[in-house]
C-alpha positions as a LaTeX table, in Angstrom:
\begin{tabular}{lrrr}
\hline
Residue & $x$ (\AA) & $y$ (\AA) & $z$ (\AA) \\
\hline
Unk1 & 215.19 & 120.30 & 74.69 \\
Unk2 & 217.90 & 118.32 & 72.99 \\
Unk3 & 217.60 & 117.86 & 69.00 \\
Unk4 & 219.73 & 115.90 & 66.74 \\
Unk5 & 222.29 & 116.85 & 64.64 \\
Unk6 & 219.70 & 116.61 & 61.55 \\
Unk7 & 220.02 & 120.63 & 60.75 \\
Unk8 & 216.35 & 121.21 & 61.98 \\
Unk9 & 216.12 & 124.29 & 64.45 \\
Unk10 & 214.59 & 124.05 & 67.53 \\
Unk11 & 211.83 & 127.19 & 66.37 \\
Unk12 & 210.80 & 124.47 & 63.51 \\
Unk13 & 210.44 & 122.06 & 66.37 \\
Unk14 & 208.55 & 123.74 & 68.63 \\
Unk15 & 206.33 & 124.94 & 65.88 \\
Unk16 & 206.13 & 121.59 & 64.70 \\
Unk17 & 205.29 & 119.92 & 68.19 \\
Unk18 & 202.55 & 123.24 & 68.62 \\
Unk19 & 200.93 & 122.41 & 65.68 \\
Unk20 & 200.50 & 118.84 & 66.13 \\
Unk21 & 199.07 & 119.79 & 69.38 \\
Unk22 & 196.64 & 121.78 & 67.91 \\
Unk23 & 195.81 & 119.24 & 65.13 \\
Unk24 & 195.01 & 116.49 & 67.59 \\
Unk25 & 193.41 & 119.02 & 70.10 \\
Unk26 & 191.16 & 119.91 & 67.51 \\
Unk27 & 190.57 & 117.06 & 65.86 \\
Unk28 & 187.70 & 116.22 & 68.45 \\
Unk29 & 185.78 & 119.18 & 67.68 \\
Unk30 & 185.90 & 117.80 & 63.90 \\
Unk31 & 184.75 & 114.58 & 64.43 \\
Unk32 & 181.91 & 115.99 & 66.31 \\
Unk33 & 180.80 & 118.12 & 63.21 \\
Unk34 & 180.81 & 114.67 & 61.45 \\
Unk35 & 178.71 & 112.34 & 63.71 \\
Unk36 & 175.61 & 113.95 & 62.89 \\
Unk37 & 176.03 & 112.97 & 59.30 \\
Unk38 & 177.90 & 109.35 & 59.53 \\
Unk39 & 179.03 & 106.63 & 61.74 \\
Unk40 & 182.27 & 105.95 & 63.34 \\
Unk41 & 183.61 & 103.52 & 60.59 \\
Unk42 & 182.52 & 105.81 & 57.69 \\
Unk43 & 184.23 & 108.88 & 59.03 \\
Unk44 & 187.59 & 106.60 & 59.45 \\
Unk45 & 187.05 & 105.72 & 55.81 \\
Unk46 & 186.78 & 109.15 & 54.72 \\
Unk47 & 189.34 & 110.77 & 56.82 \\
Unk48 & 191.95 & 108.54 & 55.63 \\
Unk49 & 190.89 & 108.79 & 51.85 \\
Unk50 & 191.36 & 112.54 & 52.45 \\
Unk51 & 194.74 & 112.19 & 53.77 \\
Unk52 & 195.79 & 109.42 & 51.41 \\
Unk53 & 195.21 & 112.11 & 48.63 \\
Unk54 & 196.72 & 114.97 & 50.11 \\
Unk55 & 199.71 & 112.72 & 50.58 \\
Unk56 & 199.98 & 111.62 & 46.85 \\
Unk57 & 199.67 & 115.34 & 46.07 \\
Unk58 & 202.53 & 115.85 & 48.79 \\
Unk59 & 204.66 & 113.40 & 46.63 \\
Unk60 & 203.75 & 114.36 & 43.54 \\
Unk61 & 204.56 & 117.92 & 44.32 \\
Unk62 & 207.89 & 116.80 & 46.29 \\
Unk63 & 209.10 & 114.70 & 43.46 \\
Unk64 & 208.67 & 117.50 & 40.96 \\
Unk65 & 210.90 & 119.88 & 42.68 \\
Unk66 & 213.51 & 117.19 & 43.26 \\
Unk67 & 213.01 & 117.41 & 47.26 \\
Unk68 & 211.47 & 113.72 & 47.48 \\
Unk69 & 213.73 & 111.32 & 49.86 \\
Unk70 & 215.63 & 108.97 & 47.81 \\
Unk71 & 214.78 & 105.14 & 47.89 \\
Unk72 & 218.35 & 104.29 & 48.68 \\
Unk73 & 218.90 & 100.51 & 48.86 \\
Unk74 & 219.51 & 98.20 & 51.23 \\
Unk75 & 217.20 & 99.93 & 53.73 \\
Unk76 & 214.85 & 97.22 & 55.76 \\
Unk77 & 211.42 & 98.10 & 54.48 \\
Unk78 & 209.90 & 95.85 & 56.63 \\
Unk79 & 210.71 & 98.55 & 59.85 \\
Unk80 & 208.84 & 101.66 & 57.62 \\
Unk81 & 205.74 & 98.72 & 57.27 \\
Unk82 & 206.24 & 97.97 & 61.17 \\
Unk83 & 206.29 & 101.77 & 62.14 \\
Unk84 & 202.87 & 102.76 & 60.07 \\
Unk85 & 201.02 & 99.28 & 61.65 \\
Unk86 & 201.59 & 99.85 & 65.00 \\
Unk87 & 199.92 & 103.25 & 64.17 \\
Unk88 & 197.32 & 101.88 & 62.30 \\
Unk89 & 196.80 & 98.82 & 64.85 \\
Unk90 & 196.40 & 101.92 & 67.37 \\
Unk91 & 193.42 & 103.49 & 65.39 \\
Unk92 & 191.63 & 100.05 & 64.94 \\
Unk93 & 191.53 & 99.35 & 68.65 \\
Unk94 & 190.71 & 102.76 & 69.75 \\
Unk95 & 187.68 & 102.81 & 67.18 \\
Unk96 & 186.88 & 98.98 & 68.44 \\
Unk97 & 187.09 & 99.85 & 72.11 \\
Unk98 & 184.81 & 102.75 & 72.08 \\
Unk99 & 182.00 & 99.81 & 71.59 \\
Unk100 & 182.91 & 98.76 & 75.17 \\
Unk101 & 184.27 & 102.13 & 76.91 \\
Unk102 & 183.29 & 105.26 & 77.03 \\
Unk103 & 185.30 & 108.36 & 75.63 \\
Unk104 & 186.23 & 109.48 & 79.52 \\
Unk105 & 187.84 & 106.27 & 80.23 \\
Unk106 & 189.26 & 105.99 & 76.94 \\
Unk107 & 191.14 & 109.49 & 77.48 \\
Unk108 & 192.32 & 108.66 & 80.99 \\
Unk109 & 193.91 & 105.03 & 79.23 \\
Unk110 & 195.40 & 107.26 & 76.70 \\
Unk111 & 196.68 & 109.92 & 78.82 \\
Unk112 & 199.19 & 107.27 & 79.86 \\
Unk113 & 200.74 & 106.74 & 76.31 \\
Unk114 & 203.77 & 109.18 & 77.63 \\
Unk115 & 204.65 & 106.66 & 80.87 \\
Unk116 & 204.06 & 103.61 & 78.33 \\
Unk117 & 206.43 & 105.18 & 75.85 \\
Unk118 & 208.95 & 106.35 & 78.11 \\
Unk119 & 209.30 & 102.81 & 79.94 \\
Unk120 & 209.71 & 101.03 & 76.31 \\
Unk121 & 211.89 & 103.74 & 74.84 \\
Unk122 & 214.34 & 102.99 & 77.67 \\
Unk123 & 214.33 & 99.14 & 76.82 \\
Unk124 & 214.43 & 98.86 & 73.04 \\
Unk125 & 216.22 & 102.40 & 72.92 \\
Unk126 & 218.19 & 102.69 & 75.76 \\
Unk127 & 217.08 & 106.39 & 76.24 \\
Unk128 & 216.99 & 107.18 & 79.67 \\
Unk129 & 214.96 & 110.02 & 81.28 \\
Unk130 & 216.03 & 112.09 & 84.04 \\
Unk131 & 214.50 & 112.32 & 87.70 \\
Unk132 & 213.50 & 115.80 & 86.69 \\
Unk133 & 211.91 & 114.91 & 83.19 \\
Unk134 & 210.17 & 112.10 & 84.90 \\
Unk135 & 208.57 & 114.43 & 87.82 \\
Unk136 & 207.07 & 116.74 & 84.46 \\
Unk137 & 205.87 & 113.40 & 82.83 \\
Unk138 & 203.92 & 111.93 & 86.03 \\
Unk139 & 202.75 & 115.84 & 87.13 \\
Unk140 & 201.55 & 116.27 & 83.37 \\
Unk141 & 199.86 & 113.06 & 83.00 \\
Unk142 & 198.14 & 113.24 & 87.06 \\
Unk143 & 196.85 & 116.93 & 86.07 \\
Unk144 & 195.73 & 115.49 & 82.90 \\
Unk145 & 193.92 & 112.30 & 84.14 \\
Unk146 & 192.15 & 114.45 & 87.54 \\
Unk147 & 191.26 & 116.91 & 84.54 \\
Unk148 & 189.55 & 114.10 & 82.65 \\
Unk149 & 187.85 & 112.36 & 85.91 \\
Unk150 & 186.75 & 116.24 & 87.38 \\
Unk151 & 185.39 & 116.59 & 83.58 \\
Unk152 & 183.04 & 113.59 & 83.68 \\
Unk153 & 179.70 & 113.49 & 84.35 \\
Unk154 & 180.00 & 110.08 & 85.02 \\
Unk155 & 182.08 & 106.74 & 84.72 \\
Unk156 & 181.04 & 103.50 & 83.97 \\
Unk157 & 183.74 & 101.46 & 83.95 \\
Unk158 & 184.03 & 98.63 & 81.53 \\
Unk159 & 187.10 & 95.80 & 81.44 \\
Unk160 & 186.65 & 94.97 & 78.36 \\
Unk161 & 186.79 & 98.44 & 76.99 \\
Unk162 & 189.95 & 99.55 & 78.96 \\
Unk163 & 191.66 & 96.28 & 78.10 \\
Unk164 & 191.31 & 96.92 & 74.49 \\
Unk165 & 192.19 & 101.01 & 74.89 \\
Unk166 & 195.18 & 100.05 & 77.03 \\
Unk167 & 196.23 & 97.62 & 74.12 \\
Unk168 & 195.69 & 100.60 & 72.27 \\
Unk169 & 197.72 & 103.37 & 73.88 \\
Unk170 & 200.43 & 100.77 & 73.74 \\
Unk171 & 200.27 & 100.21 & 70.13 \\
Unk172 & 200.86 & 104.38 & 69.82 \\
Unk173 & 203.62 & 103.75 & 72.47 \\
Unk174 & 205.34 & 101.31 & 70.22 \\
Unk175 & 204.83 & 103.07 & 66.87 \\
Unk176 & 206.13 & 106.02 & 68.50 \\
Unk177 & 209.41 & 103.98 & 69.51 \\
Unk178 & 209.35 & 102.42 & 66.06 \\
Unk179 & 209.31 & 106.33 & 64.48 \\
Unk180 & 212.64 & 107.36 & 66.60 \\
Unk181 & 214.52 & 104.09 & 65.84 \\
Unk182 & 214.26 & 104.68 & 62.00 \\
Unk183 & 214.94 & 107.83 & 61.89 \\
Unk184 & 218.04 & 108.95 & 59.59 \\
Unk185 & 216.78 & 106.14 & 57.30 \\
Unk186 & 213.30 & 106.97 & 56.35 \\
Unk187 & 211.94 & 110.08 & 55.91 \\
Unk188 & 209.21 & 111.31 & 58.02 \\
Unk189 & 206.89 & 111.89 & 54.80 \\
Unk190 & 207.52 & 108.02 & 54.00 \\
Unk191 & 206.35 & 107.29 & 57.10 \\
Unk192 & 203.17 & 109.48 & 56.52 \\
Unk193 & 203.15 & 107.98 & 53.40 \\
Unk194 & 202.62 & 104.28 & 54.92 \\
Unk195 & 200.27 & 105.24 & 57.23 \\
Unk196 & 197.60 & 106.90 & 54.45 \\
Unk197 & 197.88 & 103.80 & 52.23 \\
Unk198 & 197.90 & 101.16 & 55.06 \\
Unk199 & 194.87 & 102.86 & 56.46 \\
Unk200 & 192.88 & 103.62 & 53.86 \\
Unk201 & 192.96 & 100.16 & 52.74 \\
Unk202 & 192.01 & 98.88 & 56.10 \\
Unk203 & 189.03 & 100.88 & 57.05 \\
Unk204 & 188.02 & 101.76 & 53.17 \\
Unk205 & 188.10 & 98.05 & 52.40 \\
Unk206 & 186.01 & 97.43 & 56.07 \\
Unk207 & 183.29 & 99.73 & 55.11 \\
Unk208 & 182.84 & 98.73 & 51.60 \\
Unk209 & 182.66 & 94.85 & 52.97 \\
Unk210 & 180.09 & 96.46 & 55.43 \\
Unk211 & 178.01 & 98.03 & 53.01 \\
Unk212 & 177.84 & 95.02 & 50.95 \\
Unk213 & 176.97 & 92.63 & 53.49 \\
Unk214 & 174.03 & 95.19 & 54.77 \\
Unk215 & 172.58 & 95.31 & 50.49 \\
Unk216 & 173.23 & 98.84 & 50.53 \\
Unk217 & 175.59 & 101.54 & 50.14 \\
Unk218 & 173.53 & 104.33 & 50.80 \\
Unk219 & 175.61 & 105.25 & 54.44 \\
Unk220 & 178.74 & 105.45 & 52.77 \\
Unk221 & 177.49 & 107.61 & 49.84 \\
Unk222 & 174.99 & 109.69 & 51.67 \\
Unk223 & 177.45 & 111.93 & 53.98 \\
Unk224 & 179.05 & 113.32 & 50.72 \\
Unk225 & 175.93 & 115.33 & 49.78 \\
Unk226 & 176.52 & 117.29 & 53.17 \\
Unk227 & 179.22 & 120.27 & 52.74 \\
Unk228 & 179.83 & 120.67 & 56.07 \\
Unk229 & 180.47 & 117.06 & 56.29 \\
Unk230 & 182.93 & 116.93 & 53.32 \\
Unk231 & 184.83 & 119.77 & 54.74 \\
Unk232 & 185.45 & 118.78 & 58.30 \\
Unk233 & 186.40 & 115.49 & 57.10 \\
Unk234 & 188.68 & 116.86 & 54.63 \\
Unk235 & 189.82 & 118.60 & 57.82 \\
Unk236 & 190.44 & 115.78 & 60.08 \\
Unk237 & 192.22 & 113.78 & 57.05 \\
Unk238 & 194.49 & 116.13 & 55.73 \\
Unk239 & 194.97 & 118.34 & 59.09 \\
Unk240 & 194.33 & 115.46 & 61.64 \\
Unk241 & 195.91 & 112.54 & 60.17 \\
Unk242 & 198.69 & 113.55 & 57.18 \\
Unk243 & 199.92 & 116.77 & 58.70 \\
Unk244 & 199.77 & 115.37 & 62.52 \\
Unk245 & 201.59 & 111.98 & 61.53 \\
Unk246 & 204.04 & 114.15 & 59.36 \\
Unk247 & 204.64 & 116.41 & 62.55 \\
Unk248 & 205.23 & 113.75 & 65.21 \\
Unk249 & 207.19 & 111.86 & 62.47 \\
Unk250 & 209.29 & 114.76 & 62.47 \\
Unk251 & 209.35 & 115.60 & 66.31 \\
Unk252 & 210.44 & 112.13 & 67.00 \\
Unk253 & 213.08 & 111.95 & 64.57 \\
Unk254 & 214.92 & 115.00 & 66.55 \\
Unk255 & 213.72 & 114.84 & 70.13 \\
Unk256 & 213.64 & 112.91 & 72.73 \\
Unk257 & 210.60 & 110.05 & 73.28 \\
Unk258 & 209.85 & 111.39 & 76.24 \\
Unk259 & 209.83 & 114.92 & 74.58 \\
Unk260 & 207.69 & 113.97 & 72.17 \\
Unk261 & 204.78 & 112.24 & 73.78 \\
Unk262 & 204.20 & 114.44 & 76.43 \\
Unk263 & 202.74 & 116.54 & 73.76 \\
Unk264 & 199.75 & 114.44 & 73.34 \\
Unk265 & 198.32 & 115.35 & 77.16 \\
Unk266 & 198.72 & 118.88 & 75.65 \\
Unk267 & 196.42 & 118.09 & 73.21 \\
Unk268 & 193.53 & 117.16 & 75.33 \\
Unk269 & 193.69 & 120.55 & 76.99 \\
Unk270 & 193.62 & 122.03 & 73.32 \\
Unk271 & 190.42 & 120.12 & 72.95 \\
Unk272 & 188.54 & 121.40 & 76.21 \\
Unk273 & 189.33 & 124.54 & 75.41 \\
Unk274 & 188.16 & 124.27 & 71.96 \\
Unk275 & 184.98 & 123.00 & 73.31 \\
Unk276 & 184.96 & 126.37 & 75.42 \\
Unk277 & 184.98 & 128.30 & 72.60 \\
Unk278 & 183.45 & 126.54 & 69.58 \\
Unk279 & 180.55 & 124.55 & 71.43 \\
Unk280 & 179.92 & 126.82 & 74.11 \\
Unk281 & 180.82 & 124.11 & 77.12 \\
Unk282 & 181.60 & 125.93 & 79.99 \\
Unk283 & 185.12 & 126.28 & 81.74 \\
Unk284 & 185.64 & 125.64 & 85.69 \\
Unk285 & 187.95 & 126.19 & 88.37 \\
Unk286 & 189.65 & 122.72 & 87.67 \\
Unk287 & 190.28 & 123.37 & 84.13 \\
Unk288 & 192.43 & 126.10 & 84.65 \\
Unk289 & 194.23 & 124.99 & 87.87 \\
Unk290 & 194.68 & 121.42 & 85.70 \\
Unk291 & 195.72 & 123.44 & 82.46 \\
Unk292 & 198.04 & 125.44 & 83.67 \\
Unk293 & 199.89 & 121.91 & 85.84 \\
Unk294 & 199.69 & 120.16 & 82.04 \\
Unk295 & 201.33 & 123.57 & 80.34 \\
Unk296 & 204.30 & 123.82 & 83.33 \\
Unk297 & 204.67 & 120.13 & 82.50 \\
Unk298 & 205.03 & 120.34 & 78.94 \\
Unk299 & 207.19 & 123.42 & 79.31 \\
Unk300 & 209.49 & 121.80 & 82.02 \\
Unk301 & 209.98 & 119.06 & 79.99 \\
Unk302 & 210.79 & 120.87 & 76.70 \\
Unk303 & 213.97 & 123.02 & 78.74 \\
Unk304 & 214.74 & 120.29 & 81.13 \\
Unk305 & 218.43 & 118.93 & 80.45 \\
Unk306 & 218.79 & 116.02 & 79.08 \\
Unk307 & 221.21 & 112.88 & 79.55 \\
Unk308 & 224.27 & 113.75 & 77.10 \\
Unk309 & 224.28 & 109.71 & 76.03 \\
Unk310 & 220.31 & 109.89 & 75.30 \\
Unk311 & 220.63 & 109.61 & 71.11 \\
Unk312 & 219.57 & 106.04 & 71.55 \\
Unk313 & 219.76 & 103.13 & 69.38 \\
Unk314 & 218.87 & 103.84 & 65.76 \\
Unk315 & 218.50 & 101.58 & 62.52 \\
Unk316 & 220.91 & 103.44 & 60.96 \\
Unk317 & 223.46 & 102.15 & 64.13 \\
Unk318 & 222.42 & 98.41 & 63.08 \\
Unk319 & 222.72 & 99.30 & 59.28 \\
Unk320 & 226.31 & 100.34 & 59.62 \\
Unk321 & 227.25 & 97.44 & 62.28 \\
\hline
\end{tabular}
């Protein structure tokens, strides 16, 4: 794994790429504690007001001991607002397209976001993956995606619904582009930062207009008076959302795109095995043969060498041109 000279160490990277992992991996099992108690839209609304205030508390905390970034001028805000859309853009059309697709073909779509990210990194970046690191990507993502398929009871497959997921997975593609090209000039808890606000206003403001237009309120307000509802959601918006977008923020300001990504396909195999253990689903043959392709994948790509030119273009670069 190559990291930047940014005086993180690769143990904080790795732990910081496990734990996202885990986050997103688990973040499944969360929003399946929720459903019972609220609908899709609501539990957006609520995950993001949770991470929204765990951020401010982040800040306030941050700025108190002196350790908050400094808003140094002249930097291009307009790239910090583009980096948090394109996430936020992602979250809206995977929410919308689960109206048309299922969550099986959803997954597969999404278990391409490494391929998508890789090909774009190398045009607006110029970061260029060996033919090793490619042969990890493609056996990760096949292993992942035969995982997915042998996993299904069945697929219906809908256009509509893998149009709009495909968008998707290429908005995540893009904002995880956007993340490595301003790094060195906003700070990965800026970035976070962005996302809570610009998302809670988006899917807060939706579900408000929602309950107004339906007369009543009561599905927004009624969840709250469930504690096990309150506290997964808490989970999925501080754990799931502030900590996860403050970990890949991180990962992609010191590794590679094609590093980074790869850790998503991880995740899925975090959240089989979570259904193992928490839900009781059962494990197969094909779930260990698949998780063990996606781990030598991940692995292989994390100690493959990488080109010595494969920094990349940066704002900073532009800034200083």
């Amino acid at each position: 794994m190559t990291t930047e000279n940014s005086g993180i160490s690769k143990g904080k990277l790795y732990s910081a790429a496990v734990l996202f992992t885990l986050s997103i991996g688990f973040s499944f099992y969360g929003i399946k504690m929720c459903v019972p108690y609220a609908d899709t839209l609501t539990i957006l609304s609520y995950r993001y007001i949770s991470a929204l205030i765990g951020v401010l508390i982040w800040v306030a905390v941050a700025k108190s001991m002196g350790r908050y970034p400094e808003s140094k001028p002249g930097r291009p805000k307009k790239m910090l607002y583009v980096t948090a859309m394109f996430y936020i853009l992602f979250m809206v059309l995977q929410v919308l397209a689960m109206f048309f697709a299922t969550s099986i073909e959803g997954a597969i779509v999404f278990a391409m976001v490494p391929i998508f990210a890789q090909i774009i990194g190398r045009i607006i970046l110029g970061e260029k993956a060996t033919a090793l690191q490619t042969v990890f990507v493609i056996m990760t993502v096949f292993a992942l995606i035969v995982l997915i398929i042998l996993n299904a009871t069945d697929i219906d497959l809908n256009i509509t619904g893998i149009v709009m997921m495909t968008i998707a997975s290429l908005f995540m593609a893009f904002q995880n582009v956007a993340a490595r090209y301003v790094r060195g000039v906003f700070a990965p808890i800026e970035i976070t930062y962005t996302i809570s606000v610009g998302g809670t206003a988006i899917f807060v403001g939706a579900a408000v207009i929602r309950a107004i237009a339906s007369g009543t309120v009561r599905p927004l307000i009624e969840p709250l008076f469930h504690a096990e509802f309150v506290i997964w959601v808490l989970f999925l918006g501080i754990f799931c959302i502030l900590l996860s977008a403050q970990f890949m923020a991180l990962m992609l300001a010191n590794m590679e795109i094609i590093q980074c990504t790869v850790f998503n396909s991880a995740s899925t195999l975090v959240s089989i095995i979570a259904g193992a253990l928490l839900l009781g689903e059962p494990l197969v043959w094909y779930h260990y043969v698949c998780g063990a392709i996606i781990l030598m994948g991940v692995i292989g790509l994390s100690v493959a060498p990488s080109k010595s030119e494969n920094a990349g273009k940066t704002l900073m670069d532009k800034m200083n041109d």
